[in-house]
């Protein structure tokens, strides 16, 4: 069965967050998300629809991409290159778009929609496509920066009560050592703990970050600038807690280099950041080959991205709990009818056809702020 591309719809939705989410790069109270709906047409004229979720934020604050720019580059530059192909499936997207620089999140969203459509046409689940055997995955939670330690502890206690098996604290200079110390005291020595700086530190902060070593954490995520691979390698030699890269890893080739340089002791894999689920699998494979533990990051996804991430994270190299929390961690209501939940600290790997979600169309329509149809 081969496919050609039919209509593509770009849809923007606005979803309020249940509580403000503050990181070293800013505070969010609402998520403005770009969804991609792609139609594939098979040899017999049969049509299949797939959905992708673009993880770009509203502002270029996490990486250079932002939602409005992602929509523009898809409509103006990416989609026309896919339309040239007379046969198309997810595996072709990366090659067809390779000559266009950057914009991994925009490319990933297109590839994801096409992947979902082709899996649905073939009546296959994403987990089956990936060859995963695990049926559940451990669920970690990402906790924003709080103004006071009391507020932070109340939030963490709530997540512990929800059953999350791993706590990740967002940190920045001024909200780090004492916050981590207080949380470690609250959750005890056994609960896995890690921090994420989202590039908030400088090369000269090695001695400061070394103070985190006494809290026996799994990792320190992205302390330095996205492009500072050598800085991370030096920090990895200076600090005992393993250094994990997030923002710095944008491709399999770059990840291999970062590992070779000693900058990446653990890898956070986010499909959107690396240009799609297929590149994410390649990064998983190379890390596994080199004994670099990986875990699946999150970008405050809806049920679409959460379902796909839960299947990806069932691959064997994902040996650490990911940021795949219940939908209710961020959203009072999700755009899917079967939102991700956690049971005994674990998320069930979806087994449904395609990426494994089913849309709640009325709710999706009610949160839609705009649609652009591209035929
Ligand atoms: O750095 O991991 C990050 C959210 C938005 C942008 C970047 C990050 C995050 C998170 C939340 O930490 C992860 C999630 O639970 O979706
Ligand atoms: Mg991160």
CSV table of N, CA and C and ligand atoms in Angstrom, one decimal, residues 62 168 170 196-198 221-222 246-247 268 270 273 295 298 323, ligand 2:
chain,number,residue,atom,x,y,z
A,62,UNK,N,12.4,28.6,24.7
A,62,UNK,CA,13.0,27.3,24.9
A,62,UNK,C,14.0,27.0,23.9
A,168,UNK,N,11.1,15.9,39.0
A,168,UNK,CA,12.1,16.8,38.4
A,168,UNK,C,11.7,18.2,38.8
A,170,UNK,N,12.4,22.2,38.3
A,170,UNK,CA,13.0,23.3,37.5
A,170,UNK,C,13.8,24.1,38.4
A,196,UNK,N,16.3,20.5,36.3
A,196,UNK,CA,16.4,21.0,34.9
A,196,UNK,C,16.6,22.5,35.0
A,197,UNK,N,17.7,22.9,34.4
A,197,UNK,CA,18.1,24.4,34.5
A,197,UNK,C,17.7,25.1,33.2
A,198,UNK,N,17.3,24.4,32.2
A,198,UNK,CA,17.0,25.1,30.9
A,198,UNK,C,18.0,26.2,30.6
A,221,UNK,N,19.9,18.5,34.2
A,221,UNK,CA,19.5,18.6,32.8
A,221,UNK,C,19.9,20.0,32.3
A,222,UNK,N,20.6,20.1,31.2
A,222,UNK,CA,20.9,21.3,30.5
A,222,UNK,C,21.2,22.5,31.3
A,246,UNK,N,19.3,18.4,27.0
A,246,UNK,CA,18.0,18.5,26.4
A,246,UNK,C,18.1,19.4,25.2
A,247,UNK,N,18.1,20.8,25.4
A,247,UNK,CA,18.1,21.7,24.3
A,247,UNK,C,19.3,21.5,23.3
A,268,UNK,N,18.1,13.3,27.2
A,268,UNK,CA,16.6,13.6,27.2
A,268,UNK,C,16.2,13.6,25.7
A,270,UNK,N,13.4,14.3,23.0
A,270,UNK,CA,12.1,14.9,22.7
A,270,UNK,C,12.0,14.9,21.2
A,273,UNK,N,12.0,18.2,19.3
A,273,UNK,CA,13.2,19.0,19.3
A,273,UNK,C,14.2,18.4,18.2
A,295,UNK,N,15.8,9.1,28.4
A,295,UNK,CA,14.4,9.2,28.9
A,295,UNK,C,13.7,10.1,28.0
A,298,UNK,N,9.2,16.0,27.7
A,298,UNK,CA,7.8,16.4,27.4
A,298,UNK,C,7.8,17.9,27.1
A,323,UNK,N,9.3,12.5,31.4
A,323,UNK,CA,8.3,13.5,31.7
A,323,UNK,C,7.0,13.2,31.0
B,2,LIG,MG1,14.5,20.2,29.8
